[in-house]
mmCIF file of C-alpha atoms in Angstrom:
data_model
loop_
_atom_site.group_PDB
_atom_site.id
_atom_site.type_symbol
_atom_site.label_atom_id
_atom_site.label_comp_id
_atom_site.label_asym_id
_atom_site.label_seq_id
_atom_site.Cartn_x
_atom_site.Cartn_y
_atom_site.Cartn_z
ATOM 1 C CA UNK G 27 0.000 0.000 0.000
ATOM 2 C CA UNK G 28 2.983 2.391 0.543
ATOM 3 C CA UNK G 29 4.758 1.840 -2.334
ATOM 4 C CA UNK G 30 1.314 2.430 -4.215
ATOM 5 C CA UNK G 31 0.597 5.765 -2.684
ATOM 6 C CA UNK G 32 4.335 6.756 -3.498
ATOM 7 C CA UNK G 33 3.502 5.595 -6.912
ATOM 8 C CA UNK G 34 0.070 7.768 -7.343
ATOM 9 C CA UNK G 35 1.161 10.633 -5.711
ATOM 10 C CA UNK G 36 4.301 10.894 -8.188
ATOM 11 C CA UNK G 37 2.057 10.367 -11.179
ATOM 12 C CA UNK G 38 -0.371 12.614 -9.857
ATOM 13 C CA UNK G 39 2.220 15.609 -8.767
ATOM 14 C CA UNK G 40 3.931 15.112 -12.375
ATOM 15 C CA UNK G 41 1.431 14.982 -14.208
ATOM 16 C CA UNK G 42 -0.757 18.467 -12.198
ATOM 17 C CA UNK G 43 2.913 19.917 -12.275
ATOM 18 C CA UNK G 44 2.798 22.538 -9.728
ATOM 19 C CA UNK G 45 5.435 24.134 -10.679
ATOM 20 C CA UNK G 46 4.512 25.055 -14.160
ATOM 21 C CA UNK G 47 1.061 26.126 -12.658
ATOM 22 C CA UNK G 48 2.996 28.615 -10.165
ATOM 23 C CA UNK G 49 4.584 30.138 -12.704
ATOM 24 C CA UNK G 50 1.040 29.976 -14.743
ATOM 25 C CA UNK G 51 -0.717 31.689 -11.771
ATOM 26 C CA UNK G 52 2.498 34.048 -10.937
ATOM 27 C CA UNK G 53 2.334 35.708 -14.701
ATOM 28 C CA UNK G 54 -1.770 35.579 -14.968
ATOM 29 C CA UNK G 55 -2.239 37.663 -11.358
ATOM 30 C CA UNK G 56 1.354 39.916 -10.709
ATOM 31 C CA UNK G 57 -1.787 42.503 -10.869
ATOM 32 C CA UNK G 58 -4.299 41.615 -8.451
ATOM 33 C CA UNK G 59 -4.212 42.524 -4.899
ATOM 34 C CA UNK G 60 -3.191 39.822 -2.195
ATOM 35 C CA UNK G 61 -6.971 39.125 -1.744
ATOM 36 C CA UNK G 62 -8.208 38.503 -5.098
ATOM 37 C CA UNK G 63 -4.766 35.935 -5.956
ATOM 38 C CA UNK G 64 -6.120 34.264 -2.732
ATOM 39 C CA UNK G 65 -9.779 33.913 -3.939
ATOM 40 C CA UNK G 66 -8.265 33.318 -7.896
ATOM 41 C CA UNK G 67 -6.310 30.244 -6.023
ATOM 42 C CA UNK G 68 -8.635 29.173 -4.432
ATOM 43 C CA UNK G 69 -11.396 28.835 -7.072
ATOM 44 C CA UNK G 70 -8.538 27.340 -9.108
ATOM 45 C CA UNK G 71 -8.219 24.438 -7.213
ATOM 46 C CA UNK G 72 -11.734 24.259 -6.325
ATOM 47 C CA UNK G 73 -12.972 23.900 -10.002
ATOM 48 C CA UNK G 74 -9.561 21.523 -10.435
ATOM 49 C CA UNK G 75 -10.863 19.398 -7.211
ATOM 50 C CA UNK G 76 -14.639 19.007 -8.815
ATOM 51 C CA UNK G 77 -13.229 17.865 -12.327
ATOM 52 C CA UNK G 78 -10.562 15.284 -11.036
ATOM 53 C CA UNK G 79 -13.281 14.026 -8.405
ATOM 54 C CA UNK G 80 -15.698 13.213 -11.261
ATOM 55 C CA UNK G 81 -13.150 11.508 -13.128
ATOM 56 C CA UNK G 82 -12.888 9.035 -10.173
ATOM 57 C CA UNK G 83 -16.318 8.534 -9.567
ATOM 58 C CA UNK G 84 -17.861 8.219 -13.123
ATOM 59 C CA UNK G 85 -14.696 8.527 -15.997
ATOM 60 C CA UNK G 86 -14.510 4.563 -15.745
ATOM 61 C CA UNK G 87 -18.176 4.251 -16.398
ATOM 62 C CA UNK G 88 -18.162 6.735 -19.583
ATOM 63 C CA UNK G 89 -15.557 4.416 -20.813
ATOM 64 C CA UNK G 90 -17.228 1.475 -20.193
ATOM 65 C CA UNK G 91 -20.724 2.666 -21.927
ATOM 66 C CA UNK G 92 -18.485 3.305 -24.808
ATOM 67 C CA UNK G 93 -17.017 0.375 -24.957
ATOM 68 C CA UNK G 94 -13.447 1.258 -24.432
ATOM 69 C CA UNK G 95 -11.917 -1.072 -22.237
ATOM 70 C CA UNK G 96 -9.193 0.165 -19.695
ATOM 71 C CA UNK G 97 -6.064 -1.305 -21.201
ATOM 72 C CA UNK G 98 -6.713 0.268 -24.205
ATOM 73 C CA UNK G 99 -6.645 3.969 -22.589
ATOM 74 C CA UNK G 100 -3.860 2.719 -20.704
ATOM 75 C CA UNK G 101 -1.790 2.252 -23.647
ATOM 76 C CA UNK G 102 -3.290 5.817 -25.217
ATOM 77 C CA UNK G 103 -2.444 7.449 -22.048
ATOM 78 C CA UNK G 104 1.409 5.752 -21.723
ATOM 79 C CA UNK G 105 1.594 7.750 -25.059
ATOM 80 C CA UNK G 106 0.202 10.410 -24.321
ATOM 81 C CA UNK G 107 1.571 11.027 -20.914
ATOM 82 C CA UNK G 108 5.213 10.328 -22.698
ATOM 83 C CA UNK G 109 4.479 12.924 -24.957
ATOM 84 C CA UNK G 110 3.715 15.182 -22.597
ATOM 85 C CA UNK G 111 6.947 14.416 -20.704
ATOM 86 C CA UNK G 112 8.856 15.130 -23.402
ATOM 87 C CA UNK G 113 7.223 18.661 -23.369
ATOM 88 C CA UNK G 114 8.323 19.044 -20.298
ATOM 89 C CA UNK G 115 11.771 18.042 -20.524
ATOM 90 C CA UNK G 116 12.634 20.117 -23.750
ATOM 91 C CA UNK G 117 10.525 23.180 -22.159
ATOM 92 C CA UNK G 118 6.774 24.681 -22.580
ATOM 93 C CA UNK G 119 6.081 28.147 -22.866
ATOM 94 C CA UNK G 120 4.025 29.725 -20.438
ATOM 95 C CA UNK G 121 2.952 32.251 -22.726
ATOM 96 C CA UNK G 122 1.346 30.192 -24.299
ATOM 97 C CA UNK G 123 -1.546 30.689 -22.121
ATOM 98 C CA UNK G 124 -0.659 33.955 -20.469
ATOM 99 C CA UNK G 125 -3.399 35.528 -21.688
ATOM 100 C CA UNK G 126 -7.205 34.982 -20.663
ATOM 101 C CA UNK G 127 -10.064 34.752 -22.861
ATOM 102 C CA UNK G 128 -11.990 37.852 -22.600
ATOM 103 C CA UNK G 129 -14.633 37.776 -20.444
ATOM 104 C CA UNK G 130 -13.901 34.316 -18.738
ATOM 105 C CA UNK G 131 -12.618 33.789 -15.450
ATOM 106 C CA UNK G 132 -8.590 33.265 -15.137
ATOM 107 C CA UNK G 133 -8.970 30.560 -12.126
ATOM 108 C CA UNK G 134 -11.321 28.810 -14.482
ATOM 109 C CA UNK G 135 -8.791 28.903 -18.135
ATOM 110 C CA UNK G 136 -6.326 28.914 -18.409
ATOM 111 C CA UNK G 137 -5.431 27.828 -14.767
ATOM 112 C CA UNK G 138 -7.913 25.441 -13.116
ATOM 113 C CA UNK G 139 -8.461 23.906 -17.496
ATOM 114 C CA UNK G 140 -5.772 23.465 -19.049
ATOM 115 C CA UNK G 141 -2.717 23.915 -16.349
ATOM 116 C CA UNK G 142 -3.980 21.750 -13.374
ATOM 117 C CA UNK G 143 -6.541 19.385 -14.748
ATOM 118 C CA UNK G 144 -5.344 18.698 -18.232
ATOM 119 C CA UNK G 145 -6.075 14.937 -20.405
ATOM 120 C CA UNK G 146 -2.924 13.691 -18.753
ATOM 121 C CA UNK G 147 -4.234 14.200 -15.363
ATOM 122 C CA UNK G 148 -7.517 13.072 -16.095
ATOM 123 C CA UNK G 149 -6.960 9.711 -17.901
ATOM 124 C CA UNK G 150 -3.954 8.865 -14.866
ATOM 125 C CA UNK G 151 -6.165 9.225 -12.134
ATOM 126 C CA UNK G 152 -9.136 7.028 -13.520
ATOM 127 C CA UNK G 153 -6.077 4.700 -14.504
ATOM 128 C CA UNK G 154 -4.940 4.217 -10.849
ATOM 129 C CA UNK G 155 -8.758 4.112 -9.362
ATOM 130 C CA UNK G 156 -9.371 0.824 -11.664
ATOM 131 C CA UNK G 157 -12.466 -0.851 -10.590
ATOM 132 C CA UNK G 158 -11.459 -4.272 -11.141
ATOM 133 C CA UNK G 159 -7.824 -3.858 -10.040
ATOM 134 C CA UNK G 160 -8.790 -1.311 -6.657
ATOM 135 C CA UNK G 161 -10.864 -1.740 -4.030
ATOM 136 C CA UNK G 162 -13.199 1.098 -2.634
ATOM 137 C CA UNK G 163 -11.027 1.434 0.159
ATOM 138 C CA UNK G 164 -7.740 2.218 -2.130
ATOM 139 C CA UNK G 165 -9.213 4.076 -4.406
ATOM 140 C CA UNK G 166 -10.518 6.442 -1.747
ATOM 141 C CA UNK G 167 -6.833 6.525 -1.029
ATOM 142 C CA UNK G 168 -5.842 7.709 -4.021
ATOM 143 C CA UNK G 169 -8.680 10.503 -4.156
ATOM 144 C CA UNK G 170 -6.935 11.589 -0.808
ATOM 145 C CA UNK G 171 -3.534 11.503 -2.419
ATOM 146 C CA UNK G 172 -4.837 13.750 -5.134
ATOM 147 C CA UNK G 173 -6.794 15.989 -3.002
ATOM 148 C CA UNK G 174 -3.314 16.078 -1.123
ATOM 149 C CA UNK G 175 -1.219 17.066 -4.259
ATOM 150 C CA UNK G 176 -4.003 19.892 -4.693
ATOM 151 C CA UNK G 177 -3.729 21.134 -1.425
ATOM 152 C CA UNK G 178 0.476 21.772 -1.781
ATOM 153 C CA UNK G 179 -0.094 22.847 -5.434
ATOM 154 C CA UNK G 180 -2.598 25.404 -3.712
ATOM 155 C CA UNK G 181 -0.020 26.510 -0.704
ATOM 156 C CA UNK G 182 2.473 27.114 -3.854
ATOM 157 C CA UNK G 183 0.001 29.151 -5.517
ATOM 158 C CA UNK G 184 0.062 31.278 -2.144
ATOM 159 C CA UNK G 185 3.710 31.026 -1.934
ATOM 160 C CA UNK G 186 3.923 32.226 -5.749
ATOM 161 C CA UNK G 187 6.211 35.606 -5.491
ATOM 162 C CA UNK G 188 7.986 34.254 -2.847
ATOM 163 C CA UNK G 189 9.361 31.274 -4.268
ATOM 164 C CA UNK G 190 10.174 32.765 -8.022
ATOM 165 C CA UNK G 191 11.935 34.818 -5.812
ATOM 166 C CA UNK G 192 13.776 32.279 -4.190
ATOM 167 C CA UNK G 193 14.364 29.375 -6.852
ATOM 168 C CA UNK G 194 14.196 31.928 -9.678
ATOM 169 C CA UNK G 195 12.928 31.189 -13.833
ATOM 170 C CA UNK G 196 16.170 28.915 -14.123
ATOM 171 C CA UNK G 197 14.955 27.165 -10.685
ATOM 172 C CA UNK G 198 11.696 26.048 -11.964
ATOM 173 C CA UNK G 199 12.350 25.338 -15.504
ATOM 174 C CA UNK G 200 15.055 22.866 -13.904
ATOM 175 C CA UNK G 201 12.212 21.147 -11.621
ATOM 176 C CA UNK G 202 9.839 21.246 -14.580
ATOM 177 C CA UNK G 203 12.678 18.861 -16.419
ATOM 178 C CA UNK G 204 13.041 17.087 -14.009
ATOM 179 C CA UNK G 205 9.554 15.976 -13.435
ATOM 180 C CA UNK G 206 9.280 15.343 -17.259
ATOM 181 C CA UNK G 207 11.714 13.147 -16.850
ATOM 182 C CA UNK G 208 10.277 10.836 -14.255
ATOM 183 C CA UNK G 209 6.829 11.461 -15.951
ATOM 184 C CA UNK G 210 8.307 10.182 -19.135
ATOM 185 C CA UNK G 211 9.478 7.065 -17.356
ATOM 186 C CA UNK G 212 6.616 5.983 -15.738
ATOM 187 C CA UNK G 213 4.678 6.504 -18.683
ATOM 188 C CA UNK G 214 7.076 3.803 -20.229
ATOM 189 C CA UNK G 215 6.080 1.700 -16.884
ATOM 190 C CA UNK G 216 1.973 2.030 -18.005
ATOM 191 C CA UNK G 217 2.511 0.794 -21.524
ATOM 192 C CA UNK G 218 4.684 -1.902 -20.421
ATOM 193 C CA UNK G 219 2.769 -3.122 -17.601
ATOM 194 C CA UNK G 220 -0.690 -2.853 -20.162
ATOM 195 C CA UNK G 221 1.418 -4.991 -22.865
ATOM 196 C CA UNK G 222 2.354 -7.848 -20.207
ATOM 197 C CA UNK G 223 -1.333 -7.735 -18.801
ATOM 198 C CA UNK G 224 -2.535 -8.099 -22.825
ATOM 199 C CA UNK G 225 0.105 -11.289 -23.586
ATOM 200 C CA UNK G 226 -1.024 -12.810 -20.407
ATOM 201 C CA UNK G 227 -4.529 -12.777 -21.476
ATOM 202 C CA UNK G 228 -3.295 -14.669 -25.205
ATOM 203 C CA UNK G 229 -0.867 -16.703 -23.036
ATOM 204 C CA UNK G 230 -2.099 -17.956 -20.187
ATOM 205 C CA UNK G 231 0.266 -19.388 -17.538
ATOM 206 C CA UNK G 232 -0.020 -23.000 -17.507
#
């Protein structure tokens, strides 16, 4: 059970990156007084919370009325998540998103959608809440752990000036590599794991 909360609350944190988000939230707000960054945090995670909660309790359920069976978006999102790693290690620009669309709410785009709940975050934490891997019990675990990684990526938010302050531009786009890399090697671990679960199934153990 430890080494699987270790494991979920590494692909989790890497994949909500809270460190591309503070720099996200840092650039969007440099404007607003102390109490509206509070309250544009806040909402932030709020809306992020709601999104990644559904995912848990009815993302498996979508797929299965669709008929898409869970290796398959295991495999998809191995890919995808790999992909995204590789972002990450050779750099993303925040300005990418610096600016809100008019006459939308910054906590909800571009930080809550796309920069704390993006696909990547959504298909890995239906992946680790499998229903017919996970009991209840564990996968109300793994909520916690993401309500967890929320809560710190919300005390960053806070923390914003401060730490750009301390660990600097350089600083952050070194921890942003960094967690692409071990993003892009657990991604690796998915696909391999949802390959040996797949030749098991045409090659039964005798």
């Amino acid at each position: 059970m430890v080494n699987k909360i270790i494991h979920d609350a590494l692909m989790i944190w890497v994949t909500i990156e809270p460190i591309g988000t503070v720099v996200l939230f840092s650039a969007l707000t440099y404007r607003l007084s102390p109490t509206e960054r509070r309250k544009t945090a806040t909402m932030a995670i709020a809306y992020s919370a709601i999104i990644l909660l559904g995912a848990i309790l009815v993302g498996q359920i979508i797929l299965t009325a669709m008929g898409i069976q869970l290796i398959s978006l295991q495999i998809a999102g191995g890919i995808i998540l790999f992909l995204f790693g590789l972002q990450m290690i050779f750099g993303r620009m925040v300005t990418a998103f610096s600016q809100p669309e008019a006459g939308h709410d910054i906590a909800v785009f571009p930080l809550a959608i796309p920069s704390i709940v993006g696909p990547e975050s959504i298909m890995v934490v239906i992946l680790l809440t499998d229903n017919y891997l996970h009991s209840v019990a564990t996968q109300a675990i793994t909520a916690g752990v993401m309500l967890g990684v929320l809560a710190v990526t919300y005390v960053l938010m806070l923390l914003a000036e401060h730490l750009l302050r301390i660990i600097g531009k350089n600083g952050a786009a070194i921890l942003e590599r960094i967690m692409g890399i071990i993003l892009a090697t657990l991604s690796v671990d998915l696909i391999i794991d949802a390959f040996a679960g797949i030749f098991q199934w045409i090659i039964p153990k005798p």
